[in-house]
Coordinates of C-alpha atoms in Angstrom, one line a residue:
Chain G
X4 CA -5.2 -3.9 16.6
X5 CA -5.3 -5.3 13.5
X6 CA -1.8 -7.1 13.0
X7 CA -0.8 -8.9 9.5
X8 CA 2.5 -10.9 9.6
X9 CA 5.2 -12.1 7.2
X10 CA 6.9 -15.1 7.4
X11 CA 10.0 -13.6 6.7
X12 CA 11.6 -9.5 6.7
X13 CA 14.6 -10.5 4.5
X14 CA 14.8 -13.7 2.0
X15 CA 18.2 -14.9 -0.4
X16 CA 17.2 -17.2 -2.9
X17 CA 19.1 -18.0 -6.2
X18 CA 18.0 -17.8 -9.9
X19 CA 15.2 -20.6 -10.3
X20 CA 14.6 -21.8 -6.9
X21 CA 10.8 -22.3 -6.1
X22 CA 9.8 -19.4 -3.5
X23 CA 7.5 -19.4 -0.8
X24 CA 6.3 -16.0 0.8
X25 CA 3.7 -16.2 3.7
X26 CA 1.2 -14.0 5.1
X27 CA -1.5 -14.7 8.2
X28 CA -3.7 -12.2 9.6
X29 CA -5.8 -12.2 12.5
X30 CA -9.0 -9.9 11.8
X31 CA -10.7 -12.9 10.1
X32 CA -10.7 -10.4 6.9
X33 CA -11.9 -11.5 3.8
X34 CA -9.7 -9.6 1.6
X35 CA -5.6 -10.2 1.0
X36 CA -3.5 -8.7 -1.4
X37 CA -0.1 -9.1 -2.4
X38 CA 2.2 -6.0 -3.8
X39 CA 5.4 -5.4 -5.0
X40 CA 7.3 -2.1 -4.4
X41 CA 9.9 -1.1 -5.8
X42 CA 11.5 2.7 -6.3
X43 CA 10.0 4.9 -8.3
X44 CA 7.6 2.4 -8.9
X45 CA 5.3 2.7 -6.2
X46 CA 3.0 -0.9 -5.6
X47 CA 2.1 -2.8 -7.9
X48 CA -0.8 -5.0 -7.3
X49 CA 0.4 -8.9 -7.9
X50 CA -2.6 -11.3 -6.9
X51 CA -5.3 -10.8 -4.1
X52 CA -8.2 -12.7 -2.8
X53 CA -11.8 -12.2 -2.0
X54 CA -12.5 -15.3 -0.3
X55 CA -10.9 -19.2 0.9
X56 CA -9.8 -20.5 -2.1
X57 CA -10.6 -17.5 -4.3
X58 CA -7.8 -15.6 -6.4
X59 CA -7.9 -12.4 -9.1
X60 CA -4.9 -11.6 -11.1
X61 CA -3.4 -7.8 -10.2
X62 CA -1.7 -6.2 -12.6
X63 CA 1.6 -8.0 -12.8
X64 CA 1.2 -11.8 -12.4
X65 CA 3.4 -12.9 -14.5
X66 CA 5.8 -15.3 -13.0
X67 CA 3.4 -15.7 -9.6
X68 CA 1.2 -18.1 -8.1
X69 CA -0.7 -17.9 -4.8
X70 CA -2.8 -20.2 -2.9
X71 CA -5.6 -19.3 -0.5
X72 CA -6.3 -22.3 1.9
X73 CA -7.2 -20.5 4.7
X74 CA -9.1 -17.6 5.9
X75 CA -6.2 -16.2 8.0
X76 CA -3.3 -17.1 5.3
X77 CA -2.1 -15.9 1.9
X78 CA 1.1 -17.3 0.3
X79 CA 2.4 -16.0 -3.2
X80 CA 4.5 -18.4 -4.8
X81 CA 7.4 -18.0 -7.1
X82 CA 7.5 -20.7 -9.2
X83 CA 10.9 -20.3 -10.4
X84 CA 12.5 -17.0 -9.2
X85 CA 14.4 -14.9 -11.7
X86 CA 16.9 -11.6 -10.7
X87 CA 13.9 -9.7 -12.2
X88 CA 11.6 -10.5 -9.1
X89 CA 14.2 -8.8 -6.6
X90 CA 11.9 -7.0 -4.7
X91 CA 10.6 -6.2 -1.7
X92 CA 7.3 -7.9 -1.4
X93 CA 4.4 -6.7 1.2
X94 CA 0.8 -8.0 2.0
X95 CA -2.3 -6.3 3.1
X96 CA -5.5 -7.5 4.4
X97 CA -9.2 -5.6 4.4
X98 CA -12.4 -6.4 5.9
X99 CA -15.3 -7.0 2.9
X100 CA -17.9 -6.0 5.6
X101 CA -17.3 -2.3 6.7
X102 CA -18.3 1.3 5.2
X103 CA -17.1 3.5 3.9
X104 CA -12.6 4.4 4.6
X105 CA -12.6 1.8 7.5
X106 CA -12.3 -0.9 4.0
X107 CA -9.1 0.7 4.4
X108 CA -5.6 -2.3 3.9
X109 CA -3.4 -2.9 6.5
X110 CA -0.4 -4.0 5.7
X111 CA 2.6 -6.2 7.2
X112 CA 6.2 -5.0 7.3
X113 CA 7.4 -6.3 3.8
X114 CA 9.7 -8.9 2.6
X115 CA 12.4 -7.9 1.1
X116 CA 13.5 -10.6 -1.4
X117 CA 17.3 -11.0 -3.4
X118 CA 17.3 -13.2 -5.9
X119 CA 21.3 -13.7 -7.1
Chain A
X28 CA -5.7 0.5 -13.5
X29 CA -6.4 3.8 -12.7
X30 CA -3.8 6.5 -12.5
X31 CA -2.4 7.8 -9.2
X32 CA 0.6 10.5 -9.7
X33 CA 2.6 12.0 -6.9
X34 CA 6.3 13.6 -7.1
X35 CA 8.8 11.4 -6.1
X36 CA 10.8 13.9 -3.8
X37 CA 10.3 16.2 -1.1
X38 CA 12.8 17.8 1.6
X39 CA 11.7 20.8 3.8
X40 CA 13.0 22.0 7.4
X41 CA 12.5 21.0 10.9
X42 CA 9.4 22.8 12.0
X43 CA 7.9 24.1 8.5
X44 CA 4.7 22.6 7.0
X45 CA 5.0 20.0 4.4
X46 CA 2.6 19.7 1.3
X47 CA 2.7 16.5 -0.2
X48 CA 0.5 16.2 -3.6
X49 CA -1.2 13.5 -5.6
X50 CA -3.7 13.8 -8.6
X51 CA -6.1 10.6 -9.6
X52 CA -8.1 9.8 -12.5
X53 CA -11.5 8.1 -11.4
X54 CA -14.1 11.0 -11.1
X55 CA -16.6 8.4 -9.8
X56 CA -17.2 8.8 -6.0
X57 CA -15.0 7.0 -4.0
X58 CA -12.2 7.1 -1.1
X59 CA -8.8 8.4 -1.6
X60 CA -5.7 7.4 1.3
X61 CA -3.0 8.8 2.7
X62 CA -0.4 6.2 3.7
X63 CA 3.2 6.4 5.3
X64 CA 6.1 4.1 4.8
X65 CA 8.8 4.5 7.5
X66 CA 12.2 2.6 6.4
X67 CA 12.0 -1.1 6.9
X68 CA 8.5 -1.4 7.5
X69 CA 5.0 -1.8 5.6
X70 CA 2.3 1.4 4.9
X71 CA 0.4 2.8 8.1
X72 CA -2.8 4.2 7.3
X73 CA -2.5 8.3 8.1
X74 CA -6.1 9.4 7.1
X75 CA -8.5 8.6 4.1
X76 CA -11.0 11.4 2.9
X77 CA -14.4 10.7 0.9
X78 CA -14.5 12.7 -2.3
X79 CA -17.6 14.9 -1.4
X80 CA -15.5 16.2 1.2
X81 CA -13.2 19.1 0.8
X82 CA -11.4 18.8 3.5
X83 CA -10.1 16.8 6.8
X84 CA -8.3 17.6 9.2
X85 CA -6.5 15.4 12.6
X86 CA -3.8 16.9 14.5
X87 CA -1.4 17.9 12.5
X88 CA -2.3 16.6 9.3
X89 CA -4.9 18.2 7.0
X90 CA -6.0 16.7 4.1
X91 CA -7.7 18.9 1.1
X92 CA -9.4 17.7 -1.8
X93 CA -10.0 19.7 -5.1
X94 CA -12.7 17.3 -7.0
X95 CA -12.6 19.2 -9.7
X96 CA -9.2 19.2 -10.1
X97 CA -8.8 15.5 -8.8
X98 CA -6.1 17.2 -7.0
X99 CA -5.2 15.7 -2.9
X100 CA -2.8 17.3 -1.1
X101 CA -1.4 16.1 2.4
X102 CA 0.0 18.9 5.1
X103 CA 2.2 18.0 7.4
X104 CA 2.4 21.1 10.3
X105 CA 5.2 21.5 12.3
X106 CA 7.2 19.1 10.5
X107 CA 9.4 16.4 12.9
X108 CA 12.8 14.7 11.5
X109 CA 10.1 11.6 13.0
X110 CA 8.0 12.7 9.8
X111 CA 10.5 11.5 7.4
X112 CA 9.3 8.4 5.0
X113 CA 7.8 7.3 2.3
X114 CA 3.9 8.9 1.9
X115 CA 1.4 7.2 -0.4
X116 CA -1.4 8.3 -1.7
X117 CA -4.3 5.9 -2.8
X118 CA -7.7 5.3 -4.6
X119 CA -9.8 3.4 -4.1
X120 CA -11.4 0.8 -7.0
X121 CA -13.6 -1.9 -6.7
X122 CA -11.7 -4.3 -5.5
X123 CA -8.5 -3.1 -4.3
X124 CA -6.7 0.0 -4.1
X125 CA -4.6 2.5 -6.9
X126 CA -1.2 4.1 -5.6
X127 CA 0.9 6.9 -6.3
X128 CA 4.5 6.1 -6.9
X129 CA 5.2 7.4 -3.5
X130 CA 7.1 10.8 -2.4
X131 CA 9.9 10.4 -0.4
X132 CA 9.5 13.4 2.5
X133 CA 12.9 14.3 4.0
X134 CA 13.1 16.4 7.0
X135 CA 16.8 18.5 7.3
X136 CA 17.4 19.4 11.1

């Protein structure tokens, strides 16, 4: 079974601390994304990553970093969080090698982030 | 990014059949996603359909697909208070996936 993990399920942080969100899987997949959800919102695509060391910009990466290092491990970074980026925050992983719906994502359980 | 719609809400009674709907813009060939969200936890992959299929069905859900329409529709049979969550729907793009807003299914006993 394909199992992504998140460093944490439930994060405090206050206005302008620097942020650290992790995310390892274990299928060796080439692929990791990072979302935000939040209601009525659906997810929103942040950053992902094709490759070690590789990064594309989603659709909202303002106020985000992330930093590929690893093949297993994806970590976005909040530089300096804002009440704005309360959220909760969820990873996904995808293989760059199969057909057809198995390129399916698999995600972790989400963090869910409060920033006072 | 492309544009996946869904209603937000849903509720129906134990044992009916649920229809959950999406529509999506890309009328290139691709894959289109059913996910669930229970509370508290990440999406699950339900089923995923490729769009010169009409249908799909597995156990109790079937999934139908009106290209023409871009119009995907989940049904739930038999709907369980266990089938309450979040369901997704999803498109795929060239490198990642679109999703729908997400409609909240709620099962009354």
């Amino acid at each position: 079974d394909v199992k992504v993990t998140q460093s944490s399920r439930y994060l405090v942080k206050r206005t302008g601390e620097k942020v650290f969100l992790e995310c390892v899987q274990d299928m060796d997949h080439e692929n990791m994304f990072w979302y935000r959800q939040d209601p009525g919102l659906g997810l929103r695509l942040i950053y992902f990553s094709y490759d070690v060391k590789m990064k594309e910009k989603g659709d909202i990466p303002e106020g985000y970093s992330v930093s590929r290092e690893k093949k297993e491990r994806f970590s976005l970074i909040l530089e300096s969080a804002s009440t704005n980026q309360t959220s909760m925050y969820l990873c996904a992983s995808s293989s760059a090698r199969g057909t057809g719906g198995q390129e399916t994502q698999y995600f972790g359980p989400g963090t869910r982030l409060l920033v006072l | 990014g492309e544009d996946v719609e869904q209603s937000l809400f849903l509720s129906v009674r134990e044992g009916d059949s649920s229809v959950i709907n999406c529509t999506y813009t890309d009328s290139s060939s691709t894959y289109l996603y059913w996910y669930k969200q229970e509370p508290g936890a990440g999406l699950q992959l339900l089923t995923y359909i490729f769009s010169n299929m009409d249908m799909k069905q597995d156990q109790r859900l079937t999934v139908l697909l009106n290209k023409k329409d871009k119009h995907l529709s989940l049904r739930i049979a038999d709907t369980q208070t266990g089938d309450s969550a979040i369901y997704f729907c999803a498109e795929r793009g060239a490198n990642n996936l679109f999703f729908g807003t997400g409609t909240r299914l709620t099962v009354i006993p």
